[in-house]
mmCIF file of C-alpha atoms in Angstrom:
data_model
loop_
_atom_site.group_PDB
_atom_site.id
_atom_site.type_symbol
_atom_site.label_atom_id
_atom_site.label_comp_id
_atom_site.label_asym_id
_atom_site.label_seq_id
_atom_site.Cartn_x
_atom_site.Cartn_y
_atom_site.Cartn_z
ATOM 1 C CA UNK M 22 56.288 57.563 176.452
ATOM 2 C CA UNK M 23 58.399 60.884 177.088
ATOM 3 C CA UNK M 24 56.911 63.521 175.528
ATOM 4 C CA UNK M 25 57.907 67.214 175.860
ATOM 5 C CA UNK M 26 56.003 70.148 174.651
ATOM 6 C CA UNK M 27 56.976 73.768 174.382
ATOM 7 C CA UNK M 28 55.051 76.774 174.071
ATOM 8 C CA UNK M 29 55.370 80.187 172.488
ATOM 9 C CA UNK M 30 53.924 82.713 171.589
ATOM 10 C CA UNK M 31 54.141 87.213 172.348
ATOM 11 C CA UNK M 32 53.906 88.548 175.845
ATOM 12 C CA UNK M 33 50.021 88.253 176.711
ATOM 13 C CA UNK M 34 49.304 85.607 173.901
ATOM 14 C CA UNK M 35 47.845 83.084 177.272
ATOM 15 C CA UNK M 36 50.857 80.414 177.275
ATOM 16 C CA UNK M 37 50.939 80.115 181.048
ATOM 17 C CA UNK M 38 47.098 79.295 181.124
ATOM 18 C CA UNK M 39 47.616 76.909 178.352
ATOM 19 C CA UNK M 40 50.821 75.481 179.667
ATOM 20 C CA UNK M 41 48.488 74.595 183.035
ATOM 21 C CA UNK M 42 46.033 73.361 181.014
ATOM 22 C CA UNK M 43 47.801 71.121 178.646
ATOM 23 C CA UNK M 44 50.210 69.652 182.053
ATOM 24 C CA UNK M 45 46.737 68.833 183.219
ATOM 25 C CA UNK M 46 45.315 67.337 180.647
ATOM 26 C CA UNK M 47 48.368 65.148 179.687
ATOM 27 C CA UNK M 48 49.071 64.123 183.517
ATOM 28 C CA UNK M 49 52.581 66.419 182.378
ATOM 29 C CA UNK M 50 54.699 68.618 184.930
ATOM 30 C CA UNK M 51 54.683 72.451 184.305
ATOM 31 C CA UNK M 52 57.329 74.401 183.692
ATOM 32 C CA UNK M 53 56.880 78.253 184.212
ATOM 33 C CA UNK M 54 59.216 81.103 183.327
ATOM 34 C CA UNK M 55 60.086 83.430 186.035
ATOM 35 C CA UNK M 56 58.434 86.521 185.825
ATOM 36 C CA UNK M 57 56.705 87.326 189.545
ATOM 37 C CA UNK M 58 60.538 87.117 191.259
ATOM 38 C CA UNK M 59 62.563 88.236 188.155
ATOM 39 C CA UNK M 60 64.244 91.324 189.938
ATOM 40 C CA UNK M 61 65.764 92.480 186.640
ATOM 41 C CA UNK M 62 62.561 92.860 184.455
ATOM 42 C CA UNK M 63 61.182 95.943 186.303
ATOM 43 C CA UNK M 64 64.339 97.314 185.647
ATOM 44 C CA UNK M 65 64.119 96.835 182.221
ATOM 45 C CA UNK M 66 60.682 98.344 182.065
ATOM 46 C CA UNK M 67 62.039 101.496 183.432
ATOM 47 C CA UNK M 68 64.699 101.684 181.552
ATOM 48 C CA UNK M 69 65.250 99.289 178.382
ATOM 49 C CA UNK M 70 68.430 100.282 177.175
ATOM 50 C CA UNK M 71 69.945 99.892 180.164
ATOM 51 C CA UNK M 72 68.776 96.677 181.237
ATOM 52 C CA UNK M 73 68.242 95.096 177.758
ATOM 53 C CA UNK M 74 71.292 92.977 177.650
ATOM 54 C CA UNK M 75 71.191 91.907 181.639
ATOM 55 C CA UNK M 76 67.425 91.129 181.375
ATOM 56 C CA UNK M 77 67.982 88.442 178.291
ATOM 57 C CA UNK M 78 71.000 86.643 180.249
ATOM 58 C CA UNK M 79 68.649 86.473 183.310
ATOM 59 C CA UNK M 80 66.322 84.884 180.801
ATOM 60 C CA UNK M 81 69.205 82.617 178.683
ATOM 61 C CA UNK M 82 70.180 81.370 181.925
ATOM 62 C CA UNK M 83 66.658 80.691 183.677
ATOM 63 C CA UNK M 84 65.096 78.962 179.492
ATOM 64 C CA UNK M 85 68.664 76.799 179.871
ATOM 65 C CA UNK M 86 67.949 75.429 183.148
ATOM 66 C CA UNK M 87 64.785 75.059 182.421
ATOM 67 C CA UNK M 88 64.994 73.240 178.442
ATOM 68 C CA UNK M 89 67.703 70.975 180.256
ATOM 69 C CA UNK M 90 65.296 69.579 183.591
ATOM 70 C CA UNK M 91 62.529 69.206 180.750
ATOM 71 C CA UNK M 92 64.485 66.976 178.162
ATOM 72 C CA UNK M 93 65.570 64.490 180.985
ATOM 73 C CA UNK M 94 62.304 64.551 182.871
ATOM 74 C CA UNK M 95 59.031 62.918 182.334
ATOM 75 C CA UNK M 96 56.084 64.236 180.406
ATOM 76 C CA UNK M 97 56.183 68.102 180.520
ATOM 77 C CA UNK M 98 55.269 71.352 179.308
ATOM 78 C CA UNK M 99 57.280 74.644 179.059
ATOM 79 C CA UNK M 100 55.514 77.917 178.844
ATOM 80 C CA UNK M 101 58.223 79.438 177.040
ATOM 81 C CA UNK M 102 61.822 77.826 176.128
ATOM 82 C CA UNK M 103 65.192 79.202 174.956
ATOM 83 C CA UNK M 104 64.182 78.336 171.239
ATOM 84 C CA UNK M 105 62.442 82.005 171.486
ATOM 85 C CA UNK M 106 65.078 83.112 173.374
ATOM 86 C CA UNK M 107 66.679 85.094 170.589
ATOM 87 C CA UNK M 108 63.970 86.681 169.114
ATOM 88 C CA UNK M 109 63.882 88.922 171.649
ATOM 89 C CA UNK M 110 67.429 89.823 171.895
ATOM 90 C CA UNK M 111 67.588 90.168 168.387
ATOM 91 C CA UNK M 112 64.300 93.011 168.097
ATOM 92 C CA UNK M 113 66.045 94.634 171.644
ATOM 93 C CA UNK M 114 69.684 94.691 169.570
ATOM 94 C CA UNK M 115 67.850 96.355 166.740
ATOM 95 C CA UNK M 116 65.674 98.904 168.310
ATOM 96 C CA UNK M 117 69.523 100.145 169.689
ATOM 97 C CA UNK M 118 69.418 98.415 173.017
ATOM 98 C CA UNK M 119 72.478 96.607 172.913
ATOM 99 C CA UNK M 120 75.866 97.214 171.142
ATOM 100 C CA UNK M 121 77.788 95.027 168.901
ATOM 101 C CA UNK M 122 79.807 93.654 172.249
ATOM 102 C CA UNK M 123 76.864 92.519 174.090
ATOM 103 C CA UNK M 124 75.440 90.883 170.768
ATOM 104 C CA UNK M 125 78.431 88.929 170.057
ATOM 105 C CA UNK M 126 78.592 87.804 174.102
ATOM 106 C CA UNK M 127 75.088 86.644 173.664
ATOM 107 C CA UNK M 128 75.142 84.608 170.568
ATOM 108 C CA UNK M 129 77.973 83.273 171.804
ATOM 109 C CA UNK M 130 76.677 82.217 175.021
ATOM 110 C CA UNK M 131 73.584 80.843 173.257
ATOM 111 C CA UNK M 132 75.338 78.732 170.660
ATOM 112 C CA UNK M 133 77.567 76.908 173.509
ATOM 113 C CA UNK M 134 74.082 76.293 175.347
ATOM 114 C CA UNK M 135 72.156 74.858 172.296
ATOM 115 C CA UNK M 136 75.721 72.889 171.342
ATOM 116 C CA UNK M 137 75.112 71.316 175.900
ATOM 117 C CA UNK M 138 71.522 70.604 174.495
ATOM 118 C CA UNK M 139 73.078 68.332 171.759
ATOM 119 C CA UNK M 140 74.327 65.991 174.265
ATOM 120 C CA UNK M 141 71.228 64.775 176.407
ATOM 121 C CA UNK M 142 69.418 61.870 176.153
ATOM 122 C CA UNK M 143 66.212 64.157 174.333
ATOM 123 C CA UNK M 144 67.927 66.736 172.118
ATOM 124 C CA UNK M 145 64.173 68.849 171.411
ATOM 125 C CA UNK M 146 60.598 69.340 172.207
ATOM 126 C CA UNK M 147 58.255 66.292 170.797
ATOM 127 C CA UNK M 148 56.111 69.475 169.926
ATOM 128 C CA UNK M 149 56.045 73.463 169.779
ATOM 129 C CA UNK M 150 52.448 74.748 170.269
ATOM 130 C CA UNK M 151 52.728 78.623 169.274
ATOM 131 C CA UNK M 152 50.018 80.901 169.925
ATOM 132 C CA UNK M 153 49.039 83.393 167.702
ATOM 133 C CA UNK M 154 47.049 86.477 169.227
ATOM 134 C CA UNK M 155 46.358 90.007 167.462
ATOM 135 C CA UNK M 156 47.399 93.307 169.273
ATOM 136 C CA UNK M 157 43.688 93.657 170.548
ATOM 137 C CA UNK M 158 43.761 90.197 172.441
ATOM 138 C CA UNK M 159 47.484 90.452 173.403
ATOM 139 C CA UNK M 160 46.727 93.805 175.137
ATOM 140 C CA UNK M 161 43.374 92.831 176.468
ATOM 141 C CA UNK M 162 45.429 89.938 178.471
ATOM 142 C CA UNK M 163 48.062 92.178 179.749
ATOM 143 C CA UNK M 164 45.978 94.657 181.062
ATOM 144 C CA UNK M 165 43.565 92.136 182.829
ATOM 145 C CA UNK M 166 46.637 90.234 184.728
ATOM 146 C CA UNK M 167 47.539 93.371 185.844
ATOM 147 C CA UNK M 168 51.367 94.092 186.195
ATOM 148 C CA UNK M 169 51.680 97.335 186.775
ATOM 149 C CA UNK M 170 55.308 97.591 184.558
ATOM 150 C CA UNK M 171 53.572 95.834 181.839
ATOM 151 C CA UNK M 172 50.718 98.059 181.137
ATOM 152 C CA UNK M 173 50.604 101.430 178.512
ATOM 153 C CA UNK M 174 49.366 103.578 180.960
ATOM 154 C CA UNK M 175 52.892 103.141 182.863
ATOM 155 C CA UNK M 176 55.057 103.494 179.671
ATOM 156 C CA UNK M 177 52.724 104.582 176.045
ATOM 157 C CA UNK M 178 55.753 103.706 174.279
ATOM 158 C CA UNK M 179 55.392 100.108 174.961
ATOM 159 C CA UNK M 180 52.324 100.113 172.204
ATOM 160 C CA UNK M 181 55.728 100.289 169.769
ATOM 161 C CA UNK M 182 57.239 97.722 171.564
ATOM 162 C CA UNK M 183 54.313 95.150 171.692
ATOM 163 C CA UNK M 184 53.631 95.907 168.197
ATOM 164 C CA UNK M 185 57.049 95.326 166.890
ATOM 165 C CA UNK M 186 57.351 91.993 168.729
ATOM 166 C CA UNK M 187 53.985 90.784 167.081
ATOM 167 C CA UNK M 188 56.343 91.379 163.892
ATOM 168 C CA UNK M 189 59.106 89.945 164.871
ATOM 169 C CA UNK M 190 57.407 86.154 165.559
ATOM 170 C CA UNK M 191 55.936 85.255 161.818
ATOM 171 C CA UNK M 192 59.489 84.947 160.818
ATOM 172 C CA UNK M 193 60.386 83.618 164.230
ATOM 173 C CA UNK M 194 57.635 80.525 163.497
ATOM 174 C CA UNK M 195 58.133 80.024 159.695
ATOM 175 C CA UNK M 196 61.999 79.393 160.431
ATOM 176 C CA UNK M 197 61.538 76.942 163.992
ATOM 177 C CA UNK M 198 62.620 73.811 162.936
ATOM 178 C CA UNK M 199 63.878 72.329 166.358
ATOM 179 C CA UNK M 200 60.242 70.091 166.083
ATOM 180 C CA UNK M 201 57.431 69.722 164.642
ATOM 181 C CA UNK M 202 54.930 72.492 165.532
ATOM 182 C CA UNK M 203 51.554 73.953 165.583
ATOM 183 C CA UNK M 204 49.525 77.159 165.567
ATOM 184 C CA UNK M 205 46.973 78.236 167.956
ATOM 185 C CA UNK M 206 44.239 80.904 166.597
ATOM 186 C CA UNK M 207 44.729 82.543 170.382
ATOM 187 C CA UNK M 208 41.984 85.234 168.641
ATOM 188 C CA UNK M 209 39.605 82.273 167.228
ATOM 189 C CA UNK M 210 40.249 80.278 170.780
ATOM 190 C CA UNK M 211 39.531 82.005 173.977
ATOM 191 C CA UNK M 212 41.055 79.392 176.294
ATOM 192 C CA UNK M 213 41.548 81.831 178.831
ATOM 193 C CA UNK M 214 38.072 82.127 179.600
ATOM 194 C CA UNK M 215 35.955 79.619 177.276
ATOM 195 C CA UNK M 216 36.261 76.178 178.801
ATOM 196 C CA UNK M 217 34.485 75.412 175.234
ATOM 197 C CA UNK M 218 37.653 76.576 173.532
ATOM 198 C CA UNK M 219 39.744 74.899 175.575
ATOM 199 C CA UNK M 220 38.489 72.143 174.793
ATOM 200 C CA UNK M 221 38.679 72.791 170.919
ATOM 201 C CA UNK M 222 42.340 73.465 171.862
ATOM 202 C CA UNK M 223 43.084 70.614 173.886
ATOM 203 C CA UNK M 224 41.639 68.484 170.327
ATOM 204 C CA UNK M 225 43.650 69.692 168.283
ATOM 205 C CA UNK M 226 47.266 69.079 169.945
ATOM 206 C CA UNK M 227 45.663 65.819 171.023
ATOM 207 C CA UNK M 228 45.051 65.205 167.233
ATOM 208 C CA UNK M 229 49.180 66.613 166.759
ATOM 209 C CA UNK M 230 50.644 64.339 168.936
ATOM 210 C CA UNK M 231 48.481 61.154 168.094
ATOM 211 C CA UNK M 232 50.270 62.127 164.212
ATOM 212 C CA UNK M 233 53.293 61.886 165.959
ATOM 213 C CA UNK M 234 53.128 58.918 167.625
ATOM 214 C CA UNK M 235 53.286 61.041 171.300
ATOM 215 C CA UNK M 236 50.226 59.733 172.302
#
């Protein structure tokens, strides 16, 4: 059986570990988002309101091609997908970092992709695993992988920024209805470095799909 699982979760929250994880466990391929050779998102780092709008079509564009290979594939996992996709442009439009032009160009864009979605053979994720992860654990995991751009010692204002996107996601979550879905304690779980938490993790989306007939 086909069975495609997405991930999400804030910037930090651990999805690429889990997404490695969870391909491994399930025999699935891995699908990562480009981060290490996105040329655009140190850019945007330096300066957001310049590079807002440029960074999220370098993102729509990578999530499509991406959410596409997935739903035609075999057994996979994505560590993020372009169901999160406008979350992000969304909090960037309303901290000012894009103007009414680039919103409308965006949504636009984005509804003609999810309307392409419509017609493969797979129109969804089987399952969206979110993680959930406090400001503590979400900066604790940025600052031990290490990218330079990321970290508040490079920019303090990012605390604002990490904060508000924390915000931004209960409402993101509570109003995904794309597939069924779960939620991670990422502060509860340390699958990052507790093999006995991964495997607590590992039972309970076990336990999700086996409800869903996935497995």
């Amino acid at each position: 059986m086909m069975t495609v699982i997405a991930l999400s979760g804030p910037i930090g929250a651990g999805k690429s570990t889990l997404t490695k994880i969870l391909a491994a466990d399930l025999g699935s391929q891995a699908f990562y988002e480009s981060v290490e050779d996105n040329p655009v998102l140190p850019l945007f780092y330096a300066d957001p309101a310049k590079y807002a709008f440029l960074l999220q079509i370098y993102f729509l564009n990578t999530r499509f091609r991406n959410i596409k290979d997935a739903l035609v594939a075999d057994n996979n996992v994505l560590d993020r997908s372009i169901y999160e996709d406008e979350l992000f442009f969304q909090m960037n439009a309303d901290m000012g970092r894009a103007n009414q032009t680039e919103v409308d160009i965006y949504r636009d864009l984005l509804h003609n992709m999810m309307e392409e979605l419509k017609t493969l053979p797979k129109k969804a994720p089987d399952l969206l695993v979110h993680i959930d992860v406090s400001y503590d654990t979400m900066l604790k995991r940025i600052t031990k992988r290490g990218r330079s751009f990321e970290q508040l010692s490079y920019d303090p204002t990012l605390e604002t920024y990490y904060k508000t996107l924390l915000e931004y996601y209960g409402p993101w979550y509570e109003n995904y209805n794309y597939s069924p879905k779960i939620r991670i304690d990422g502060d509860k779980y340390d699958f990052v470095e507790s093999k006995e938490d991964q495997t607590a993790v590992i039972t309970q989306i076990e336990d999700k799909l086996h409800e869903l007939g996935q497995l």
